């Protein structure tokens, strides 16, 4: 039974009929980790934002459905929709510096949403914030609660955001390139933490990334996107053994493998891009008809 | 003389603005803590390290965008260490730089041809526009791209314009500072292969700064591993990957997620 069920989701650039997402369907099981990969502009972040109801103003959903725990979000009135998303889903954002308010202390930035969404009183929310910081292995959580974002390192800020995402015990977390801005060594620690938390809380995870290396280590399934269109959806084991789609194969061939001295990097061949573009054009033709 | 660069006991400190008092000078923070190495002509040197390791600062000291506090940087027999800007200028066309973010290093109001031609005319070349278009061709872009503006290009194409600008002056040395870290894997592969061809064709010496060892392996002959302002390992590329000596190098290598689910990376908590 999938916790997140997206069917035929289309998003357009407002005021045009240019589609950013072209009929995307995907499922994420209740405790499953799904990787969403593609090059920049493929629409991978867009899917996560559509699920969380935080699409930019310039984008508009024009078709399809997004079911969260059996309820179609797109049929709900805005207030109810926001309430439901707030209770059941959370985001781990890409850039820990812009995601935190520089003028406020860490504590209230974590506990506010517990008060607003779950209706907890302030003392309980604060205690929970301290507890969850402890869970993400932050030493001296009471000190960090009183700190401002600039007083923390990049890795520490990302830990705070992971804590904040898990604080309200959501059933689904969207992680939008959460380690792209970090060093490889810090990236590893942060990924380890996200998956430790995911396993402990039994959360569904939609993991947006451009890095197939990361996907191979942490996801159970993955969806490959090109131009807002799903190219391939597969189990991770089978995919890295033999990707079915030509575009996926090309993407994998362009991903560096540092332990293999002979493997060379090949850019995605023109012919493969042409083929992917053709698929996009055909999907648009069917849609406009 | 086969070394293009010689670096001896290089130290560099910068003012720490986060601890600057309201009045008076900021305390200085030592970024490079004494580095010595040489870059032989024609070599592709990888410089790798985490953020704050001093890799960009080292690069900037090599092309004298920063002045070292002590030690010596010699380029082709000339001591650059404390050379004044007027004295540096006639040398500058011989060492060029490619920047990380083409969106902030390419002027959005200038056409690609003008961007590439600008340093050429600055150095008094007779026919900057023609040379600029030749440089475009060398990086695999059609000459017609000269009329375009940076925002009309993809990330990979923009980065190739950055490369074209650097090679247009036919320098001896190029410093590439994290030039593929903002790119998709496909553009990354393309930029790396162009760079590799150019090094061979133009007989370039290249210093390639990156935080990503898997990229370094595809390109470099030799690698310097930096950690907190010091060189912790200096080895031939193959040696480094086959038998890393420094603990920090091993840590960096183990942190790279290779696209293979069967190789253990970290144990999933269950």
Coordinates of C-alpha atoms in Angstrom, one line a residue:
Chain A
X1 CA 0.0 0.0 0.0
X2 CA 1.6 3.2 -1.1
X3 CA 1.6 6.2 1.2
X4 CA 2.2 8.7 -1.5
X5 CA 0.5 8.1 -4.8
X6 CA 1.0 10.5 -7.7
X7 CA -1.0 9.9 -10.9
X8 CA -0.6 11.7 -14.2
X9 CA 0.6 14.9 -12.6
X10 CA 1.0 17.8 -15.0
X11 CA 2.4 21.2 -14.0
X12 CA 2.6 24.1 -16.4
X13 CA 4.5 27.4 -16.4
X14 CA 1.7 29.8 -15.5
X15 CA 0.4 31.8 -18.5
X16 CA 1.8 29.4 -21.1
X17 CA 1.0 25.9 -22.0
X18 CA 4.6 24.8 -21.5
X19 CA 4.6 21.7 -19.2
X20 CA 7.2 21.4 -16.5
X21 CA 5.9 18.0 -15.4
X22 CA 4.4 15.8 -18.1
X23 CA 2.0 13.4 -16.6
X24 CA 4.2 12.0 -13.8
X25 CA 3.0 8.9 -11.9
X26 CA 4.8 7.4 -9.0
X27 CA 4.3 5.6 -5.7
X28 CA 6.2 5.7 -2.4
X29 CA 5.5 2.9 0.1
X30 CA 4.8 3.7 3.7
X31 CA 8.4 3.1 4.8
X32 CA 10.1 3.2 1.4
X33 CA 13.0 5.3 0.2
X34 CA 12.4 6.4 -3.4
X35 CA 15.1 8.3 -5.3
X36 CA 14.2 10.9 -7.8
X37 CA 17.0 11.6 -10.3
X38 CA 17.6 13.6 -13.4
X39 CA 19.7 16.4 -14.7
X40 CA 18.9 20.0 -13.8
X41 CA 15.6 21.1 -15.3
X42 CA 14.2 17.5 -15.3
X43 CA 11.5 18.4 -12.8
X44 CA 12.7 16.3 -9.9
X45 CA 12.5 19.1 -7.3
X46 CA 9.2 20.2 -8.8
X47 CA 7.6 16.9 -7.9
X48 CA 8.7 17.3 -4.2
X49 CA 7.4 20.8 -4.2
X50 CA 4.0 19.8 -5.7
X51 CA 3.6 17.2 -3.0
X52 CA 4.3 19.7 -0.2
X53 CA 2.2 22.4 -1.8
X54 CA 5.1 24.8 -2.1
X55 CA 5.3 25.2 -5.8
X56 CA 6.5 28.6 -6.9
X57 CA 3.8 31.0 -8.0
X58 CA 5.0 30.7 -11.6
X59 CA 4.0 27.0 -11.7
X60 CA 0.5 25.7 -11.7
X61 CA -0.9 22.1 -11.4
X62 CA -3.3 21.5 -14.3
X63 CA -4.0 17.8 -14.1
X64 CA -3.6 14.6 -12.2
X65 CA -3.8 13.7 -8.5
X66 CA -1.5 13.6 -5.5
X67 CA -2.8 11.2 -2.8
X68 CA -1.2 11.4 0.6
X69 CA -2.3 8.5 2.9
X70 CA -5.4 7.9 0.7
X71 CA -6.6 11.5 0.5
X72 CA -6.3 13.5 -2.8
X73 CA -4.6 16.7 -1.9
X74 CA -5.7 18.5 -5.0
X75 CA -9.4 18.2 -4.2
X76 CA -9.1 19.7 -0.7
X77 CA -9.7 23.3 0.0
X78 CA -6.4 25.2 0.6
X79 CA -6.6 25.5 4.4
X80 CA -7.4 21.8 4.9
X81 CA -4.7 20.8 2.4
X82 CA -2.1 22.8 4.2
X83 CA -3.1 21.4 7.5
X84 CA -3.0 17.8 6.2
X85 CA 0.4 18.3 4.5
X86 CA 1.8 19.9 7.7
X87 CA 0.7 16.9 9.8
X88 CA 1.9 14.2 7.4
X89 CA 4.8 15.5 5.5
X90 CA 8.0 17.5 5.9
X91 CA 10.9 18.8 3.9
X92 CA 14.7 18.6 4.3
X93 CA 15.8 21.4 2.1
X94 CA 18.9 21.8 0.1
X95 CA 20.5 24.9 1.4
X96 CA 20.7 25.0 5.2
X97 CA 21.6 28.7 5.3
X98 CA 18.6 30.0 3.4
X99 CA 16.2 27.6 5.0
X100 CA 16.9 29.0 8.5
X101 CA 15.9 32.5 9.5
X102 CA 19.2 34.2 10.4
X103 CA 17.5 36.6 12.8
X104 CA 15.9 33.9 15.0
X105 CA 17.3 31.4 17.4
X106 CA 17.2 27.7 16.4
X107 CA 14.8 26.6 19.2
X108 CA 11.7 28.5 18.1
X109 CA 12.4 27.7 14.5
X110 CA 11.9 24.0 15.4
X111 CA 9.2 24.3 18.0
X112 CA 6.9 26.9 16.1
X113 CA 5.7 24.3 13.7
X114 CA 4.8 21.9 16.5
X115 CA 2.7 24.6 18.1
X116 CA 1.1 25.7 14.8
X117 CA 0.5 22.4 13.3
X118 CA 0.0 20.0 16.2
X119 CA -1.4 22.5 18.6
X120 CA 1.1 21.7 21.3
X121 CA 1.8 24.1 24.1
X122 CA 5.1 25.9 24.1
X123 CA 6.8 24.0 26.9
X124 CA 6.0 20.7 25.3
X125 CA 7.2 21.9 21.9
X126 CA 10.4 23.2 23.4
X127 CA 11.1 19.9 25.2
X128 CA 10.4 18.0 21.9
X129 CA 12.9 20.3 20.1
X130 CA 15.6 19.5 22.6
X131 CA 14.8 15.8 22.4
X132 CA 14.9 15.7 18.6
X133 CA 18.2 17.6 18.5
X134 CA 19.6 15.0 20.9
X135 CA 18.4 12.3 18.5
X136 CA 20.4 13.8 15.6
X137 CA 23.5 13.6 17.8
X138 CA 23.9 17.3 18.4
X139 CA 26.0 17.7 21.5
X140 CA 24.6 20.2 24.1
X141 CA 21.2 20.6 22.5
X142 CA 20.1 23.2 25.0
X143 CA 23.0 25.4 23.8
X144 CA 22.1 24.9 20.2
X145 CA 18.4 25.8 20.8
X146 CA 19.6 29.2 22.0
X147 CA 22.1 29.7 19.1
X148 CA 21.6 31.6 15.9
X149 CA 22.1 29.9 12.6
X150 CA 25.4 31.7 11.8
X151 CA 26.9 30.3 15.0
X152 CA 26.7 26.7 13.6
X153 CA 28.7 25.0 10.9
X154 CA 27.2 23.8 7.6
X155 CA 26.9 20.2 8.7
X156 CA 25.4 21.3 12.1
X157 CA 22.8 23.4 10.4
X158 CA 21.8 20.5 8.2
X159 CA 21.5 18.4 11.3
X160 CA 19.1 21.0 12.8
X161 CA 17.0 20.9 9.6
X162 CA 16.8 17.1 9.7
X163 CA 15.8 17.3 13.4
X164 CA 13.2 19.9 12.5
X165 CA 11.8 17.7 9.7
X166 CA 11.4 14.7 12.0
X167 CA 10.2 16.7 15.0
X168 CA 6.4 16.4 14.2
X169 CA 6.8 12.7 13.3
X170 CA 5.7 13.0 9.7
X171 CA 4.9 9.9 7.7
X172 CA 6.6 11.3 4.5
X173 CA 9.8 13.3 4.2
X174 CA 10.8 15.0 1.0
X175 CA 14.6 15.5 1.0
X176 CA 15.5 18.0 -1.8
X177 CA 19.3 17.6 -2.6
X178 CA 20.0 17.7 1.2
X179 CA 23.8 17.2 0.8
X180 CA 24.6 19.0 -2.4
X181 CA 26.1 22.0 -0.6
X182 CA 28.3 19.8 1.7
X183 CA 31.8 18.3 1.6
X184 CA 32.0 14.6 0.8
X185 CA 33.0 13.6 4.3
X186 CA 30.2 15.7 5.8
X187 CA 27.8 14.4 3.2
X188 CA 28.4 10.8 4.3
X189 CA 27.7 11.7 7.9
X190 CA 24.5 13.5 7.0
X191 CA 23.2 10.8 4.7
X192 CA 23.9 8.2 7.4
X193 CA 21.9 10.3 9.8
X194 CA 19.0 10.8 7.5
X195 CA 18.7 7.0 7.0
X196 CA 19.2 6.2 10.6
X197 CA 16.3 8.6 11.4
X198 CA 14.2 7.2 8.5
X199 CA 14.6 3.6 9.7
X200 CA 14.0 4.5 13.3
X201 CA 10.8 6.5 12.6
X202 CA 9.6 4.3 9.7
X203 CA 9.1 7.3 7.5
X204 CA 8.5 7.2 3.7
X205 CA 11.3 9.2 2.0
X206 CA 11.3 10.9 -1.4
X207 CA 14.9 11.6 -2.0
X208 CA 15.6 14.2 -4.8
X209 CA 19.2 14.1 -6.1
X210 CA 21.3 14.3 -9.2
X211 CA 23.8 11.9 -7.8
X212 CA 23.3 8.2 -8.9
X213 CA 26.1 7.3 -6.5
X214 CA 24.0 8.5 -3.5
X215 CA 20.9 6.7 -4.9
X216 CA 22.7 3.4 -5.1
X217 CA 23.6 3.6 -1.5
X218 CA 20.4 4.6 0.2
X219 CA 17.3 4.1 -2.0
X220 CA 15.2 1.0 -2.6
X221 CA 13.7 2.2 -5.8
X222 CA 14.3 5.1 -8.1
X223 CA 12.6 7.1 -10.8
X224 CA 14.6 8.7 -13.6
X225 CA 13.2 11.9 -15.1
X226 CA 14.0 13.8 -18.3
X227 CA 12.2 17.0 -19.3
X228 CA 9.4 16.4 -16.7
X229 CA 8.7 12.9 -18.1
X230 CA 9.4 9.6 -16.3
X231 CA 12.0 7.7 -18.3
X232 CA 12.3 4.7 -16.0
X233 CA 11.2 3.5 -12.6
X234 CA 13.1 0.6 -11.2
X235 CA 14.3 -1.3 -8.1
X236 CA 17.8 -0.1 -7.2
X237 CA 19.5 -3.5 -7.5
X238 CA 18.1 -4.2 -10.9
X239 CA 18.8 -0.7 -12.2
X240 CA 22.5 -0.6 -11.4
X241 CA 22.8 -4.1 -12.8
X242 CA 21.2 -3.1 -16.1
X243 CA 19.2 0.1 -16.6
X244 CA 16.4 -0.6 -19.1
X245 CA 16.1 2.8 -20.6
X246 CA 18.8 4.2 -23.0
X247 CA 18.8 7.6 -21.2
X248 CA 19.3 5.9 -17.8
X249 CA 22.2 3.9 -19.2
X250 CA 23.8 7.1 -20.6
X251 CA 23.3 8.9 -17.3
X252 CA 25.0 6.0 -15.4
X253 CA 27.9 6.0 -17.9
X254 CA 28.5 9.7 -17.2
X255 CA 28.7 9.1 -13.4
X256 CA 32.3 8.8 -12.1
X257 CA 33.5 5.6 -10.5
X258 CA 36.6 6.4 -8.6
X259 CA 37.7 2.8 -7.9
X260 CA 37.7 1.8 -11.6
X261 CA 40.9 3.1 -13.3
X262 CA 39.7 2.1 -16.8
X263 CA 36.2 3.5 -16.8
X264 CA 36.0 6.7 -18.7
X265 CA 33.2 9.3 -18.5
X266 CA 31.0 9.6 -21.5
X267 CA 28.6 12.5 -21.9
X268 CA 25.0 11.5 -22.7
X269 CA 25.2 11.0 -26.5
X270 CA 23.3 13.3 -28.8
X271 CA 21.2 10.4 -30.2
X272 CA 20.0 9.5 -26.7
X273 CA 19.0 13.1 -25.9
X274 CA 17.2 13.3 -29.3
X275 CA 15.3 10.2 -28.4
X276 CA 14.4 11.5 -25.0
X277 CA 13.2 14.8 -26.6
X278 CA 11.1 12.8 -29.0
X279 CA 9.4 11.1 -26.1
X280 CA 8.7 14.4 -24.5
X281 CA 7.3 15.8 -27.7
X282 CA 5.0 12.8 -28.2
X283 CA 3.8 13.1 -24.6
X284 CA 2.9 16.7 -25.3
X285 CA 1.1 15.9 -28.5
X286 CA -1.1 13.3 -26.7
X287 CA -1.7 15.8 -24.0
X288 CA -2.7 18.7 -26.2
X289 CA -5.0 16.4 -28.3
Chain B
X1 CA 64.4 23.7 -16.6
X2 CA 61.4 21.5 -16.5
X3 CA 59.4 23.0 -13.5
X4 CA 56.9 25.6 -14.6
X5 CA 56.0 26.5 -11.0
X6 CA 58.1 26.1 -7.8
X7 CA 56.5 26.8 -4.5
X8 CA 58.6 26.9 -1.4
X9 CA 57.4 27.2 2.2
X10 CA 54.4 29.1 1.0
X11 CA 52.4 30.8 3.8
X12 CA 49.4 33.0 3.5
X13 CA 47.3 34.7 6.1
X14 CA 44.1 36.8 5.7
X15 CA 42.3 39.1 8.0
X16 CA 39.6 37.2 10.0
X17 CA 36.6 39.6 9.5
X18 CA 34.4 37.6 11.8
X19 CA 36.6 38.6 14.7
X20 CA 37.4 42.2 13.6
X21 CA 36.9 44.7 16.4
X22 CA 34.9 47.8 15.7
X23 CA 38.2 49.8 15.6
X24 CA 41.6 48.6 14.5
X25 CA 42.8 45.7 12.4
X26 CA 41.2 42.3 12.3
X27 CA 43.3 39.4 13.7
X28 CA 45.0 37.4 10.9
X29 CA 44.1 33.8 10.3
X30 CA 46.7 31.6 8.7
X31 CA 45.2 29.8 5.7
X32 CA 48.2 28.2 4.1
X33 CA 50.7 26.9 6.7
X34 CA 53.9 26.3 4.7
X35 CA 53.5 24.4 1.4
X36 CA 56.3 23.3 -0.9
X37 CA 55.9 21.6 -4.3
X38 CA 56.7 22.0 -7.9
X39 CA 54.6 21.7 -11.0
X40 CA 56.5 20.3 -14.0
X41 CA 55.7 21.7 -17.4
X42 CA 52.8 19.8 -19.1
X43 CA 51.5 18.2 -15.9
X44 CA 47.9 18.1 -14.8
X45 CA 47.9 18.6 -11.0
X46 CA 44.8 17.8 -9.0
X47 CA 44.4 19.8 -5.8
X48 CA 41.8 18.2 -3.5
X49 CA 40.5 18.9 0.0
X50 CA 37.5 19.7 2.0
X51 CA 36.0 23.1 2.4
X52 CA 38.4 25.4 4.4
X53 CA 41.4 23.2 3.5
X54 CA 43.0 26.2 1.6
X55 CA 42.7 24.8 -1.9
X56 CA 41.2 27.9 -3.5
X57 CA 43.6 30.1 -1.6
X58 CA 46.5 28.1 -2.8
X59 CA 45.2 28.5 -6.4
X60 CA 44.8 32.2 -6.0
X61 CA 48.3 32.5 -4.7
X62 CA 49.7 30.7 -7.7
X63 CA 48.1 33.2 -10.2
X64 CA 48.8 36.0 -7.8
X65 CA 45.3 37.1 -7.1
X66 CA 46.5 36.9 -3.5
X67 CA 49.9 37.9 -2.2
X68 CA 51.6 35.3 0.0
X69 CA 52.7 36.3 3.5
X70 CA 56.0 34.5 3.2
X71 CA 57.7 31.8 1.2
X72 CA 58.3 31.8 -2.5
X73 CA 56.3 31.3 -5.7
X74 CA 58.4 31.1 -8.8
X75 CA 56.8 30.9 -12.3
X76 CA 59.2 29.9 -15.1
X77 CA 62.1 31.3 -13.3
X78 CA 60.5 34.6 -12.3
X79 CA 59.8 35.2 -8.6
X80 CA 56.1 36.2 -8.4
X81 CA 55.8 36.2 -4.7
X82 CA 55.7 40.0 -4.0
X83 CA 55.7 41.3 -7.6
X84 CA 53.8 44.5 -8.0
X85 CA 50.7 44.6 -10.2
X86 CA 52.4 46.6 -13.0
X87 CA 55.3 44.1 -13.0
X88 CA 52.9 41.2 -13.1
X89 CA 50.8 42.5 -15.9
X90 CA 53.1 41.5 -18.8
X91 CA 53.2 38.0 -17.3
X92 CA 49.5 37.6 -16.6
X93 CA 48.6 36.3 -20.1
X94 CA 50.8 33.3 -19.3
X95 CA 48.7 32.1 -16.4
X96 CA 45.0 32.1 -16.7
X97 CA 42.1 31.0 -14.6
X98 CA 38.7 29.3 -15.1
X99 CA 36.2 30.1 -12.4
X100 CA 33.7 27.9 -10.6
X101 CA 30.5 29.8 -11.4
X102 CA 30.2 31.0 -15.0
X103 CA 27.1 32.9 -14.1
X104 CA 29.1 35.3 -11.9
X105 CA 32.3 35.2 -13.9
X106 CA 30.8 35.9 -17.3
X107 CA 29.5 39.4 -17.8
X108 CA 25.7 39.0 -18.5
X109 CA 25.6 42.2 -20.7
X110 CA 28.4 41.1 -23.0
X111 CA 28.1 38.7 -25.9
X112 CA 30.2 35.5 -25.8
X113 CA 32.6 36.9 -28.4
X114 CA 33.2 40.1 -26.5
X115 CA 33.7 38.2 -23.2
X116 CA 36.4 36.0 -24.8
X117 CA 37.9 38.9 -26.7
X118 CA 38.2 41.3 -23.7
X119 CA 41.4 39.9 -22.3
X120 CA 42.9 39.6 -25.8
X121 CA 42.4 43.3 -26.5
X122 CA 43.7 44.1 -23.0
X123 CA 46.9 42.3 -23.8
X124 CA 47.1 44.2 -27.1
X125 CA 46.4 41.3 -29.6
X126 CA 46.0 42.5 -33.2
X127 CA 42.8 40.6 -33.9
X128 CA 40.9 39.8 -30.7
X129 CA 37.6 38.9 -32.3
X130 CA 39.0 36.4 -34.7
X131 CA 41.1 34.8 -32.0
X132 CA 38.1 34.7 -29.7
X133 CA 36.0 32.8 -32.3
X134 CA 38.9 30.4 -32.8
X135 CA 39.0 29.7 -29.1
X136 CA 35.2 29.0 -29.2
X137 CA 35.9 26.3 -31.8
X138 CA 38.6 24.8 -29.8
X139 CA 36.1 24.2 -26.9
X140 CA 33.7 22.6 -29.3
X141 CA 31.2 25.4 -29.7
X142 CA 30.1 26.8 -33.1
X143 CA 31.4 30.2 -34.0
X144 CA 27.9 31.4 -34.2
X145 CA 27.7 31.2 -30.4
X146 CA 29.9 34.4 -30.4
X147 CA 26.7 36.4 -30.8
X148 CA 24.9 34.8 -27.9
X149 CA 24.7 36.0 -24.3
X150 CA 25.6 33.9 -21.3
X151 CA 21.9 33.5 -20.2
X152 CA 21.1 31.9 -23.5
X153 CA 23.6 29.0 -22.8
X154 CA 23.3 25.9 -20.8
X155 CA 25.6 25.4 -17.7
X156 CA 28.0 23.2 -19.6
X157 CA 28.2 25.6 -22.6
X158 CA 28.8 28.5 -20.2
X159 CA 31.6 26.7 -18.6
X160 CA 33.1 26.0 -22.0
X161 CA 33.0 29.8 -22.7
X162 CA 35.0 30.2 -19.5
X163 CA 37.5 27.7 -20.8
X164 CA 37.7 29.5 -24.2
X165 CA 38.4 32.8 -22.5
X166 CA 41.3 31.2 -20.5
X167 CA 42.9 29.4 -23.5
X168 CA 42.4 32.3 -26.0
X169 CA 45.5 34.0 -24.7
X170 CA 47.5 30.7 -25.3
X171 CA 48.7 30.6 -21.7
X172 CA 51.3 28.2 -20.3
X173 CA 49.3 27.5 -17.2
X174 CA 45.6 27.3 -16.4
X175 CA 44.1 27.2 -12.9
X176 CA 40.6 25.6 -12.9
X177 CA 38.9 26.1 -9.6
X178 CA 36.0 23.7 -9.0
X179 CA 34.8 24.2 -12.6
X180 CA 32.6 21.1 -12.8
X181 CA 31.1 21.1 -9.4
X182 CA 28.0 23.0 -10.5
X183 CA 27.3 20.8 -13.6
X184 CA 25.2 17.8 -14.3
X185 CA 27.2 14.5 -14.8
X186 CA 26.8 14.6 -18.6
X187 CA 28.1 18.2 -18.9
X188 CA 30.8 17.4 -16.4
X189 CA 32.0 14.5 -18.6
X190 CA 32.0 16.7 -21.6
X191 CA 33.9 19.6 -19.9
X192 CA 36.5 17.1 -18.6
X193 CA 37.1 15.5 -22.0
X194 CA 37.5 19.0 -23.6
X195 CA 39.9 20.0 -21.0
X196 CA 41.9 16.8 -21.4
X197 CA 42.2 17.3 -25.2
X198 CA 43.2 21.0 -24.8
X199 CA 46.0 20.1 -22.3
X200 CA 47.4 17.8 -24.9
X201 CA 46.9 20.0 -28.0
X202 CA 48.1 23.2 -26.5
X203 CA 50.8 21.8 -24.3
X204 CA 49.2 23.3 -21.2
X205 CA 50.1 22.9 -17.6
X206 CA 46.9 22.6 -15.5
X207 CA 46.1 22.8 -11.8
X208 CA 42.6 21.4 -11.3
X209 CA 41.0 22.2 -7.9
X210 CA 38.2 19.9 -6.9
X211 CA 36.6 18.5 -3.8
X212 CA 35.7 15.4 -5.8
X213 CA 38.4 12.7 -6.1
X214 CA 36.4 10.7 -8.6
X215 CA 36.7 13.6 -11.1
X216 CA 40.4 14.1 -10.3
X217 CA 41.1 10.5 -11.2
X218 CA 39.7 11.1 -14.8
X219 CA 42.0 14.0 -15.5
X220 CA 45.1 14.4 -13.3
X221 CA 48.6 13.0 -13.4
X222 CA 49.4 13.9 -9.8
X223 CA 47.4 14.9 -6.8
X224 CA 48.0 17.2 -3.8
X225 CA 45.7 16.5 -0.9
X226 CA 45.2 19.5 1.4
X227 CA 43.8 19.5 4.9
X228 CA 43.6 22.5 7.1
X229 CA 46.2 24.5 5.2
X230 CA 48.8 21.8 4.8
X231 CA 49.7 19.2 2.2
X232 CA 48.9 15.8 3.7
X233 CA 49.7 13.8 0.6
X234 CA 51.5 14.5 -2.7
X235 CA 51.4 11.5 -5.0
X236 CA 51.0 10.3 -8.6
X237 CA 47.3 9.8 -9.3
X238 CA 47.5 6.0 -9.7
X239 CA 49.5 5.6 -6.5
X240 CA 47.1 7.8 -4.6
X241 CA 44.1 5.7 -5.6
X242 CA 45.9 2.4 -5.3
X243 CA 47.5 3.0 -2.0
X244 CA 46.5 6.2 -0.2
X245 CA 49.0 7.1 2.5
X246 CA 47.4 9.8 4.6
X247 CA 44.4 9.0 6.9
X248 CA 42.6 12.0 5.5
X249 CA 43.0 10.8 1.9
X250 CA 41.5 7.5 2.9
X251 CA 38.6 9.3 4.6
X252 CA 38.0 11.3 1.4
X253 CA 38.0 8.2 -0.7
X254 CA 35.7 6.2 1.5
X255 CA 33.2 9.1 1.6
X256 CA 32.6 9.0 -2.2
X257 CA 29.4 7.1 -2.9
X258 CA 30.1 5.0 -6.0
X259 CA 27.1 4.1 -8.2
X260 CA 27.0 0.5 -7.1
X261 CA 24.5 -0.8 -4.5
X262 CA 26.6 -4.0 -3.9
X263 CA 29.6 -2.2 -2.6
X264 CA 29.0 -1.5 1.1
X265 CA 29.3 2.2 2.0
X266 CA 27.6 2.5 5.3
X267 CA 25.5 -0.1 7.0
X268 CA 21.9 0.9 7.0
X269 CA 20.5 1.1 10.5
X270 CA 17.7 -1.4 10.8

